[in-house]
PDB file of C-alpha atoms in Angstrom:
ATOM      1  CA  UNK A  30     -11.469 -14.377  14.948  1.00  0.00           C
ATOM      2  CA  UNK A  31      -8.871 -12.381  13.022  1.00  0.00           C
ATOM      3  CA  UNK A  32      -7.735 -14.376   9.983  1.00  0.00           C
ATOM      4  CA  UNK A  33      -6.289 -11.929   7.420  1.00  0.00           C
ATOM      5  CA  UNK A  34      -3.718  -9.135   7.633  1.00  0.00           C
ATOM      6  CA  UNK A  35      -3.745  -6.660   4.725  1.00  0.00           C
ATOM      7  CA  UNK A  36      -0.706  -4.443   4.176  1.00  0.00           C
ATOM      8  CA  UNK A  37      -0.208  -1.354   2.073  1.00  0.00           C
ATOM      9  CA  UNK A  38       3.120  -1.573   0.246  1.00  0.00           C
ATOM     10  CA  UNK A  39       4.809   1.831   0.031  1.00  0.00           C
ATOM     11  CA  UNK A  40       5.598   3.152   3.480  1.00  0.00           C
ATOM     12  CA  UNK A  41       4.393   0.027   5.293  1.00  0.00           C
ATOM     13  CA  UNK A  42       6.395  -2.824   3.771  1.00  0.00           C
ATOM     14  CA  UNK A  43       8.908  -0.854   1.716  1.00  0.00           C
ATOM     15  CA  UNK A  44      10.585   2.506   2.301  1.00  0.00           C
ATOM     16  CA  UNK A  45       9.955   3.647  -1.258  1.00  0.00           C
ATOM     17  CA  UNK A  46       7.736   6.733  -1.331  1.00  0.00           C
ATOM     18  CA  UNK A  47      10.670   9.103  -1.749  1.00  0.00           C
ATOM     19  CA  UNK A  48      11.483   7.349  -5.048  1.00  0.00           C
ATOM     20  CA  UNK A  49       7.885   7.673  -6.266  1.00  0.00           C
ATOM     21  CA  UNK A  50       7.881  11.399  -5.515  1.00  0.00           C
ATOM     22  CA  UNK A  51      11.360  11.933  -6.959  1.00  0.00           C
ATOM     23  CA  UNK A  52      10.462  10.129 -10.190  1.00  0.00           C
ATOM     24  CA  UNK A  53       7.269  12.144 -10.605  1.00  0.00           C
ATOM     25  CA  UNK A  54       9.136  15.372  -9.819  1.00  0.00           C
ATOM     26  CA  UNK A  55      11.713  14.627 -12.530  1.00  0.00           C
ATOM     27  CA  UNK A  56       9.011  14.119 -15.159  1.00  0.00           C
ATOM     28  CA  UNK A  57       7.012  17.193 -14.162  1.00  0.00           C
ATOM     29  CA  UNK A  58      10.198  19.296 -14.162  1.00  0.00           C
ATOM     30  CA  UNK A  59      11.022  18.093 -17.677  1.00  0.00           C
ATOM     31  CA  UNK A  60       7.526  19.142 -18.770  1.00  0.00           C
ATOM     32  CA  UNK A  61       7.850  22.526 -17.051  1.00  0.00           C
ATOM     33  CA  UNK A  62       4.862  21.859 -14.776  1.00  0.00           C
ATOM     34  CA  UNK A  63       4.930  22.815 -11.112  1.00  0.00           C
ATOM     35  CA  UNK A  64       4.430  20.029  -8.581  1.00  0.00           C
ATOM     36  CA  UNK A  65       4.372  19.863  -4.779  1.00  0.00           C
ATOM     37  CA  UNK A  66       5.850  16.592  -3.515  1.00  0.00           C
ATOM     38  CA  UNK A  67       3.668  16.729  -0.398  1.00  0.00           C
ATOM     39  CA  UNK A  68       0.614  16.269  -2.616  1.00  0.00           C
ATOM     40  CA  UNK A  69       1.873  12.801  -3.532  1.00  0.00           C
ATOM     41  CA  UNK A  70       2.369  11.849   0.112  1.00  0.00           C
ATOM     42  CA  UNK A  71      -1.125  13.121   0.904  1.00  0.00           C
ATOM     43  CA  UNK A  72      -2.627  11.181  -2.016  1.00  0.00           C
ATOM     44  CA  UNK A  73      -0.570   8.041  -1.374  1.00  0.00           C
ATOM     45  CA  UNK A  74      -2.607   4.898  -1.929  1.00  0.00           C
ATOM     46  CA  UNK A  75      -4.611   6.320  -4.814  1.00  0.00           C
ATOM     47  CA  UNK A  76      -4.148   4.987  -8.337  1.00  0.00           C
ATOM     48  CA  UNK A  77      -1.270   6.548 -10.252  1.00  0.00           C
ATOM     49  CA  UNK A  78      -3.600   7.942 -12.906  1.00  0.00           C
ATOM     50  CA  UNK A  79      -5.692   9.641 -10.220  1.00  0.00           C
ATOM     51  CA  UNK A  80      -2.622  11.200  -8.606  1.00  0.00           C
ATOM     52  CA  UNK A  81      -1.350  12.485 -11.949  1.00  0.00           C
ATOM     53  CA  UNK A  82      -4.772  13.886 -12.845  1.00  0.00           C
ATOM     54  CA  UNK A  83      -4.950  15.663  -9.483  1.00  0.00           C
ATOM     55  CA  UNK A  84      -1.490  17.199  -9.938  1.00  0.00           C
ATOM     56  CA  UNK A  85      -2.368  18.432 -13.430  1.00  0.00           C
ATOM     57  CA  UNK A  86      -5.730  19.858 -12.371  1.00  0.00           C
ATOM     58  CA  UNK A  87      -4.065  21.690  -9.492  1.00  0.00           C
ATOM     59  CA  UNK A  88      -1.988  23.535 -12.100  1.00  0.00           C
ATOM     60  CA  UNK A  89      -5.054  24.327 -14.198  1.00  0.00           C
ATOM     61  CA  UNK A  90      -4.418  21.620 -16.792  1.00  0.00           C
ATOM     62  CA  UNK A  91      -7.304  19.471 -17.993  1.00  0.00           C
ATOM     63  CA  UNK A  92      -6.078  15.837 -17.958  1.00  0.00           C
ATOM     64  CA  UNK A  93      -8.312  15.152 -20.968  1.00  0.00           C
ATOM     65  CA  UNK A  94      -6.177  17.599 -22.961  1.00  0.00           C
ATOM     66  CA  UNK A  95      -2.935  15.986 -21.828  1.00  0.00           C
ATOM     67  CA  UNK A  96      -1.057  12.771 -22.638  1.00  0.00           C
ATOM     68  CA  UNK A  97      -1.535  11.260 -19.179  1.00  0.00           C
ATOM     69  CA  UNK A  98      -0.652   7.746 -20.360  1.00  0.00           C
ATOM     70  CA  UNK A  99       2.621   9.004 -21.801  1.00  0.00           C
ATOM     71  CA  UNK A 100       3.466  10.841 -18.588  1.00  0.00           C
ATOM     72  CA  UNK A 101       2.771   7.729 -16.513  1.00  0.00           C
ATOM     73  CA  UNK A 102       4.926   5.608 -18.848  1.00  0.00           C
ATOM     74  CA  UNK A 103       7.820   8.037 -18.374  1.00  0.00           C
ATOM     75  CA  UNK A 104       7.253   8.059 -14.603  1.00  0.00           C
ATOM     76  CA  UNK A 105       7.362   4.252 -14.448  1.00  0.00           C
ATOM     77  CA  UNK A 106      10.644   4.176 -16.342  1.00  0.00           C
ATOM     78  CA  UNK A 107      12.170   6.859 -14.119  1.00  0.00           C
ATOM     79  CA  UNK A 108      10.986   5.116 -10.954  1.00  0.00           C
ATOM     80  CA  UNK A 109      12.537   1.828 -12.088  1.00  0.00           C
ATOM     81  CA  UNK A 110      15.794   3.657 -12.907  1.00  0.00           C
ATOM     82  CA  UNK A 111      16.259   5.347  -9.519  1.00  0.00           C
ATOM     83  CA  UNK A 112      14.617   2.840  -7.160  1.00  0.00           C
ATOM     84  CA  UNK A 113      16.771   1.318  -4.445  1.00  0.00           C
ATOM     85  CA  UNK A 114      14.693  -1.464  -2.900  1.00  0.00           C
ATOM     86  CA  UNK A 115      14.662  -1.305   0.886  1.00  0.00           C
ATOM     87  CA  UNK A 116      12.170  -3.055   3.129  1.00  0.00           C
ATOM     88  CA  UNK A 117      11.681  -2.046   6.739  1.00  0.00           C
ATOM     89  CA  UNK A 118      13.800  -4.266   8.993  1.00  0.00           C
ATOM     90  CA  UNK A 119      10.955  -4.763  11.460  1.00  0.00           C
ATOM     91  CA  UNK A 120       8.728  -6.009   8.633  1.00  0.00           C
ATOM     92  CA  UNK A 121      11.404  -8.486   7.540  1.00  0.00           C
ATOM     93  CA  UNK A 122      11.594  -9.726  11.127  1.00  0.00           C
ATOM     94  CA  UNK A 123       7.900 -10.341  11.646  1.00  0.00           C
ATOM     95  CA  UNK A 124       6.402 -11.370   8.272  1.00  0.00           C
ATOM     96  CA  UNK A 125       7.622 -15.004   8.369  1.00  0.00           C
ATOM     97  CA  UNK A 126       6.103 -15.367  11.851  1.00  0.00           C
ATOM     98  CA  UNK A 127       2.850 -13.680  10.838  1.00  0.00           C
ATOM     99  CA  UNK A 128       2.543 -15.944   7.787  1.00  0.00           C
ATOM    100  CA  UNK A 129       2.353 -18.943  10.118  1.00  0.00           C
ATOM    101  CA  UNK A 130      -0.508 -17.290  12.012  1.00  0.00           C
ATOM    102  CA  UNK A 131      -2.570 -15.449   9.387  1.00  0.00           C
ATOM    103  CA  UNK A 132      -3.421 -15.190   5.709  1.00  0.00           C
ATOM    104  CA  UNK A 133      -1.435 -12.218   4.343  1.00  0.00           C
ATOM    105  CA  UNK A 134      -2.292  -9.780   1.554  1.00  0.00           C
ATOM    106  CA  UNK A 135      -0.907  -6.645  -0.090  1.00  0.00           C
ATOM    107  CA  UNK A 136      -3.210  -3.882  -1.333  1.00  0.00           C
ATOM    108  CA  UNK A 137      -1.400  -1.068  -3.139  1.00  0.00           C
ATOM    109  CA  UNK A 138      -2.539   1.776  -5.353  1.00  0.00           C
ATOM    110  CA  UNK A 139       0.665   1.546  -7.389  1.00  0.00           C
ATOM    111  CA  UNK A 140       0.831   0.103 -10.911  1.00  0.00           C
ATOM    112  CA  UNK A 141       0.655  -3.693 -11.278  1.00  0.00           C
ATOM    113  CA  UNK A 142       4.140  -4.139 -12.742  1.00  0.00           C
ATOM    114  CA  UNK A 143       5.722  -2.092  -9.946  1.00  0.00           C
ATOM    115  CA  UNK A 144       3.815  -3.865  -7.168  1.00  0.00           C
ATOM    116  CA  UNK A 145       4.522  -7.386  -8.381  1.00  0.00           C
ATOM    117  CA  UNK A 146       8.173  -6.592  -9.112  1.00  0.00           C
ATOM    118  CA  UNK A 147       8.775  -5.171  -5.623  1.00  0.00           C
ATOM    119  CA  UNK A 148       6.851  -7.895  -3.788  1.00  0.00           C
ATOM    120  CA  UNK A 149       8.435 -10.637  -5.876  1.00  0.00           C
ATOM    121  CA  UNK A 150      11.950  -9.378  -5.228  1.00  0.00           C
ATOM    122  CA  UNK A 151      11.591  -8.662  -1.501  1.00  0.00           C
ATOM    123  CA  UNK A 152       8.805 -10.921  -0.236  1.00  0.00           C
ATOM    124  CA  UNK A 153       8.582 -13.874  -2.607  1.00  0.00           C
ATOM    125  CA  UNK A 154       6.220 -16.553  -1.298  1.00  0.00           C
ATOM    126  CA  UNK A 155       5.009 -14.507   1.671  1.00  0.00           C
ATOM    127  CA  UNK A 156       1.666 -13.097   0.516  1.00  0.00           C
ATOM    128  CA  UNK A 157      -1.459 -15.032  -0.413  1.00  0.00           C
ATOM    129  CA  UNK A 158      -3.017 -12.160  -2.388  1.00  0.00           C
ATOM    130  CA  UNK A 159      -1.336  -9.153  -4.059  1.00  0.00           C
ATOM    131  CA  UNK A 160      -3.607  -6.425  -5.459  1.00  0.00           C
ATOM    132  CA  UNK A 161      -2.430  -3.371  -7.381  1.00  0.00           C
ATOM    133  CA  UNK A 162      -4.234  -0.201  -8.378  1.00  0.00           C
ATOM    134  CA  UNK A 163      -4.990  -1.765 -11.761  1.00  0.00           C
ATOM    135  CA  UNK A 164      -6.804  -4.753 -10.253  1.00  0.00           C
ATOM    136  CA  UNK A 165      -9.906  -2.833  -9.146  1.00  0.00           C
ATOM    137  CA  UNK A 166     -12.074  -0.286 -10.884  1.00  0.00           C
ATOM    138  CA  UNK A 167     -12.298   1.959  -7.826  1.00  0.00           C
ATOM    139  CA  UNK A 168      -9.116   2.327  -5.815  1.00  0.00           C
ATOM    140  CA  UNK A 169      -8.499   3.860  -2.395  1.00  0.00           C
ATOM    141  CA  UNK A 170     -10.211   5.752  -0.750  1.00  0.00           C
ATOM    142  CA  UNK A 171     -13.010   3.496  -2.046  1.00  0.00           C
ATOM    143  CA  UNK A 172     -13.294   0.305   0.041  1.00  0.00           C
ATOM    144  CA  UNK A 173     -13.257  -1.925  -3.058  1.00  0.00           C
ATOM    145  CA  UNK A 174      -9.632  -3.196  -2.860  1.00  0.00           C
ATOM    146  CA  UNK A 175     -10.013  -4.387   0.720  1.00  0.00           C
ATOM    147  CA  UNK A 176     -13.436  -5.904   0.116  1.00  0.00           C
ATOM    148  CA  UNK A 177     -12.042  -7.745  -2.910  1.00  0.00           C
ATOM    149  CA  UNK A 178      -9.363  -9.366  -0.744  1.00  0.00           C
ATOM    150  CA  UNK A 179     -12.017 -10.575   1.721  1.00  0.00           C
ATOM    151  CA  UNK A 180     -14.056 -11.944  -1.169  1.00  0.00           C
ATOM    152  CA  UNK A 181     -11.085 -13.697  -2.756  1.00  0.00           C
ATOM    153  CA  UNK A 182     -10.123 -15.329   0.544  1.00  0.00           C
ATOM    154  CA  UNK A 183     -13.709 -16.229   1.435  1.00  0.00           C
ATOM    155  CA  UNK A 184     -13.639 -14.418   4.783  1.00  0.00           C
ATOM    156  CA  UNK A 185     -15.832 -11.800   6.409  1.00  0.00           C
ATOM    157  CA  UNK A 186     -14.651  -8.196   6.516  1.00  0.00           C
ATOM    158  CA  UNK A 187     -14.592  -8.448  10.320  1.00  0.00           C
ATOM    159  CA  UNK A 188     -11.920 -11.172   9.968  1.00  0.00           C
ATOM    160  CA  UNK A 189      -9.510  -8.669   8.373  1.00  0.00           C
ATOM    161  CA  UNK A 190      -7.055  -6.128   9.782  1.00  0.00           C
ATOM    162  CA  UNK A 191      -5.517  -3.427   7.569  1.00  0.00           C
ATOM    163  CA  UNK A 192      -2.113  -1.762   8.074  1.00  0.00           C
ATOM    164  CA  UNK A 193      -1.910   1.645   6.398  1.00  0.00           C
ATOM    165  CA  UNK A 194       0.283   4.729   6.519  1.00  0.00           C
ATOM    166  CA  UNK A 195      -1.703   7.291   4.538  1.00  0.00           C
ATOM    167  CA  UNK A 196      -5.086   9.065   4.805  1.00  0.00           C
ATOM    168  CA  UNK A 197      -6.509   7.504   1.625  1.00  0.00           C
ATOM    169  CA  UNK A 198      -5.793   3.989   2.831  1.00  0.00           C
ATOM    170  CA  UNK A 199      -7.198   4.634   6.299  1.00  0.00           C
ATOM    171  CA  UNK A 200     -10.402   6.000   4.770  1.00  0.00           C
ATOM    172  CA  UNK A 201     -10.705   2.965   2.496  1.00  0.00           C
ATOM    173  CA  UNK A 202     -10.273   0.582   5.442  1.00  0.00           C
ATOM    174  CA  UNK A 203     -12.865   2.509   7.470  1.00  0.00           C
ATOM    175  CA  UNK A 204     -15.351   2.335   4.595  1.00  0.00           C
ATOM    176  CA  UNK A 205     -14.677  -1.388   4.217  1.00  0.00           C
ATOM    177  CA  UNK A 206     -15.566  -1.909   7.866  1.00  0.00           C
ATOM    178  CA  UNK A 207     -12.142  -3.331   8.706  1.00  0.00           C
ATOM    179  CA  UNK A 208      -9.997  -2.584  11.758  1.00  0.00           C
ATOM    180  CA  UNK A 209      -7.178  -0.283  10.680  1.00  0.00           C
ATOM    181  CA  UNK A 210      -3.742   0.203  12.213  1.00  0.00           C
ATOM    182  CA  UNK A 211      -2.009   3.400  11.118  1.00  0.00           C
ATOM    183  CA  UNK A 212       1.733   4.028  11.093  1.00  0.00           C
ATOM    184  CA  UNK A 213       2.676   7.647  10.162  1.00  0.00           C
ATOM    185  CA  UNK A 214       5.724   6.849   8.032  1.00  0.00           C
ATOM    186  CA  UNK A 215       5.640   9.999   5.899  1.00  0.00           C
ATOM    187  CA  UNK A 216       2.660  11.936   7.267  1.00  0.00           C
ATOM    188  CA  UNK A 217       1.517  13.370  10.585  1.00  0.00           C
ATOM    189  CA  UNK A 218      -0.472  11.350  13.118  1.00  0.00           C
ATOM    190  CA  UNK A 219      -3.247  13.912  12.747  1.00  0.00           C
ATOM    191  CA  UNK A 220      -3.703  13.003   9.083  1.00  0.00           C
ATOM    192  CA  UNK A 221      -4.449   9.360   9.953  1.00  0.00           C
ATOM    193  CA  UNK A 222      -6.426  10.081  13.116  1.00  0.00           C
ATOM    194  CA  UNK A 223      -9.332   7.959  11.848  1.00  0.00           C
ATOM    195  CA  UNK A 224      -7.300   4.752  12.120  1.00  0.00           C
ATOM    196  CA  UNK A 225      -8.592   2.479  14.895  1.00  0.00           C
ATOM    197  CA  UNK A 226      -5.089   2.305  16.341  1.00  0.00           C
ATOM    198  CA  UNK A 227      -2.035   4.441  15.607  1.00  0.00           C
ATOM    199  CA  UNK A 228       1.503   3.296  16.361  1.00  0.00           C
ATOM    200  CA  UNK A 229       4.479   5.654  16.427  1.00  0.00           C
ATOM    201  CA  UNK A 230       6.791   3.699  14.164  1.00  0.00           C
ATOM    202  CA  UNK A 231       7.584   0.300  12.652  1.00  0.00           C
ATOM    203  CA  UNK A 232       9.088  -0.964  15.895  1.00  0.00           C
ATOM    204  CA  UNK A 233       5.764  -0.449  17.650  1.00  0.00           C
ATOM    205  CA  UNK A 234       3.935  -1.867  14.624  1.00  0.00           C
ATOM    206  CA  UNK A 235       5.979  -5.076  14.866  1.00  0.00           C
ATOM    207  CA  UNK A 236       5.213  -5.426  18.572  1.00  0.00           C
ATOM    208  CA  UNK A 237       1.499  -4.880  17.990  1.00  0.00           C
ATOM    209  CA  UNK A 238       1.238  -7.360  15.113  1.00  0.00           C
ATOM    210  CA  UNK A 239       3.164 -10.094  16.917  1.00  0.00           C
ATOM    211  CA  UNK A 240       0.853  -9.664  19.902  1.00  0.00           C
ATOM    212  CA  UNK A 241      -2.358 -10.232  17.943  1.00  0.00           C
ATOM    213  CA  UNK A 242      -4.590 -13.169  18.827  1.00  0.00           C
ATOM    214  CA  UNK A 243      -4.559 -15.633  15.960  1.00  0.00           C
ATOM    215  CA  UNK A 244      -6.167 -18.897  14.817  1.00  0.00           C
ATOM    216  CA  UNK A 245      -4.493 -22.250  15.244  1.00  0.00           C
ATOM    217  CA  UNK A 246      -1.850 -22.999  12.621  1.00  0.00           C
ATOM    218  CA  UNK A 247      -3.932 -25.834  11.198  1.00  0.00           C
ATOM    219  CA  UNK A 248      -6.839 -23.487  10.532  1.00  0.00           C
ATOM    220  CA  UNK A 249      -4.632 -21.092   8.573  1.00  0.00           C
ATOM    221  CA  UNK A 250      -3.235 -23.986   6.518  1.00  0.00           C
ATOM    222  CA  UNK A 251      -6.813 -25.131   5.809  1.00  0.00           C
ATOM    223  CA  UNK A 252      -7.770 -21.649   4.601  1.00  0.00           C
ATOM    224  CA  UNK A 253      -4.811 -21.644   2.218  1.00  0.00           C
ATOM    225  CA  UNK A 254      -5.756 -25.015   0.801  1.00  0.00           C
ATOM    226  CA  UNK A 255      -9.368 -23.904   0.316  1.00  0.00           C
ATOM    227  CA  UNK A 256      -8.291 -20.739  -1.512  1.00  0.00           C
ATOM    228  CA  UNK A 257      -5.769 -22.336  -3.836  1.00  0.00           C
TER     229      UNK A 257
END
């Protein structure tokens, strides 16, 4: 029986990836380093430090010879400055209903302060578990973040469904042995072809999620009490 729904944040819950890419572009431009925004969309879900290292290496720069921590600090500040928080309307419509039916979790590769700030401001009290890229040693595409959620909620991996919108997240869900629904918010359907089910957009995602078979309400309440 399905008990837990696990959501990626950027591109699934919140329409925010353009701000991540814009903030990173600003910092790389200031440093005079070339950067392709599409690389960030393709690497979405990975830890910030891994994305930055990839971008530097692509330009022939050894991250070990570079102040990566300083770059990330500047990126965080720029992201916070330009961000306009906007959740997807369909997500706003269905999350309160889904919370009555399932345990809910967020698994994001973004930095802890960003993840908790966004979730706290837009979805306060909705999610049972919120994991950031800093909460696991190995982030997406490793299965570790999803497996950690199952462990924390004392459920089997087969009891979990993952909603992702990027190749890295789909791969992580596959490796975790969890059913994965893909929504191609910023990427092509072909890039997330390994998802168990692909929906066209958030409208179809809402319809699919609300149609899922779920435990009785009392069982979900019991799970929450057990995991407090």
